[in-house]
GROMACS .gro file of C-alpha atoms in nm:
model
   75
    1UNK     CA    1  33.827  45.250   5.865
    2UNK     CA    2  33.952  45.563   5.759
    3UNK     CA    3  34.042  45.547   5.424
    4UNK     CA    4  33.673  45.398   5.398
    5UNK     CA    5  33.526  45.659   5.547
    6UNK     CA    6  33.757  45.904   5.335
    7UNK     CA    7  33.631  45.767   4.998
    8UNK     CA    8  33.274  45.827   5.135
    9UNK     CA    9  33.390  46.166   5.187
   10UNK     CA   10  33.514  46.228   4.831
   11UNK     CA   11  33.177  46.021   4.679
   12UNK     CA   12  32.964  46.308   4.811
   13UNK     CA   13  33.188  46.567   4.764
   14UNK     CA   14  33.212  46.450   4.397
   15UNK     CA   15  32.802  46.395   4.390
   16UNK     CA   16  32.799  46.775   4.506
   17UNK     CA   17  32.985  46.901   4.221
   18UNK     CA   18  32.830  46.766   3.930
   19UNK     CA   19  32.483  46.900   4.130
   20UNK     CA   20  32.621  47.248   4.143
   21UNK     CA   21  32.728  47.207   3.782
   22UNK     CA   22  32.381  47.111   3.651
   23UNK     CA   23  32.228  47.365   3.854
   24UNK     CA   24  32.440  47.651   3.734
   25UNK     CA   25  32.403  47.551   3.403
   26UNK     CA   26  32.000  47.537   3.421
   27UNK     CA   27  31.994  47.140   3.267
   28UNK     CA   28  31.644  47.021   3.344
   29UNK     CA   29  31.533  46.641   3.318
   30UNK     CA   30  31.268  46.609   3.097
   31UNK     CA   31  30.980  46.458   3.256
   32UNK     CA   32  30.745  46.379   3.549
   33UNK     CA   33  30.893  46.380   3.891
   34UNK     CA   34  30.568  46.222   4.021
   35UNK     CA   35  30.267  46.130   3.767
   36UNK     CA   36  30.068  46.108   4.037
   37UNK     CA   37  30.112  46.417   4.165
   38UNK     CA   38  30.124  46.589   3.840
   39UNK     CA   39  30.451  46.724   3.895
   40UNK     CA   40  30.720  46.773   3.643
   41UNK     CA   41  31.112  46.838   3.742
   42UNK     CA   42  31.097  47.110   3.549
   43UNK     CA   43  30.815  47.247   3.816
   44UNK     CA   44  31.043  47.200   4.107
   45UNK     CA   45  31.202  47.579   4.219
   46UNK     CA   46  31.564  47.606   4.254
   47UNK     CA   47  31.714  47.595   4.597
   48UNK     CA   48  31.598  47.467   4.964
   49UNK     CA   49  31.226  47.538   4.841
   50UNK     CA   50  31.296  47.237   4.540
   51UNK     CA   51  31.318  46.995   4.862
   52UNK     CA   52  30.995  47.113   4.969
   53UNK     CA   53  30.851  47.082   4.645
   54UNK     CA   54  30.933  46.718   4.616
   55UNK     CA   55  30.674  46.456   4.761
   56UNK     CA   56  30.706  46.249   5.138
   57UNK     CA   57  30.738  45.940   4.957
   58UNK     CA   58  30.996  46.048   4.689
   59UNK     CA   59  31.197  46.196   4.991
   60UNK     CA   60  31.138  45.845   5.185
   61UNK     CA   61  31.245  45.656   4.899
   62UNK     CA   62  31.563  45.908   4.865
   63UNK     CA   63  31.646  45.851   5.217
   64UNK     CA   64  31.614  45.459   5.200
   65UNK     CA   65  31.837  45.454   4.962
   66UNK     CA   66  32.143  45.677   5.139
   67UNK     CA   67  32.102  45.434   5.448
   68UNK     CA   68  32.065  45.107   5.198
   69UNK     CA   69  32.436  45.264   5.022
   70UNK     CA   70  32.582  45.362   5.370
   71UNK     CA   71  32.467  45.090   5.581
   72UNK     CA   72  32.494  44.754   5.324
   73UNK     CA   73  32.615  44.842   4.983
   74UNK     CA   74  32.941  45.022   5.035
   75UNK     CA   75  33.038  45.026   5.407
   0.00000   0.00000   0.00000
């Protein structure tokens, strides 16, 4: 249980880097975070106000997939 839960550890840690990489660097995705919305990624702030920026059901979808990875896929 353990080591499982270590390697979890080190996924996110590893996730977490290559954010703060592409942050620092200023790399922006080309394209529309939601069409519907009208919102581009390149719209999206830097920071805890980029979460805010980022529609209920993109964040819904972003949390059903954590629980789908940490519940079923990779336990």
């Amino acid at each position: 249980r353990r080591r499982a839960v270590e390697r979890k550890h080190g996924r996110v840690a590893m996730a977490a880097v290559v954010g703060v990489i592409v942050h620092n660097n200023h790399w922006v995705f080309d394209g529309y975070l939601s069409k519907s919305a009208d919102l581009k990624f390149s719209d999206v702030p830097t920071g805890i106000d980029g979460i805010r920026a980022i529609p209920g059901a993109g964040l819904a979808q972003i949390l059903a997939f954590f629980a789908l990875v940490e519940l079923a896929w990779m336990p």
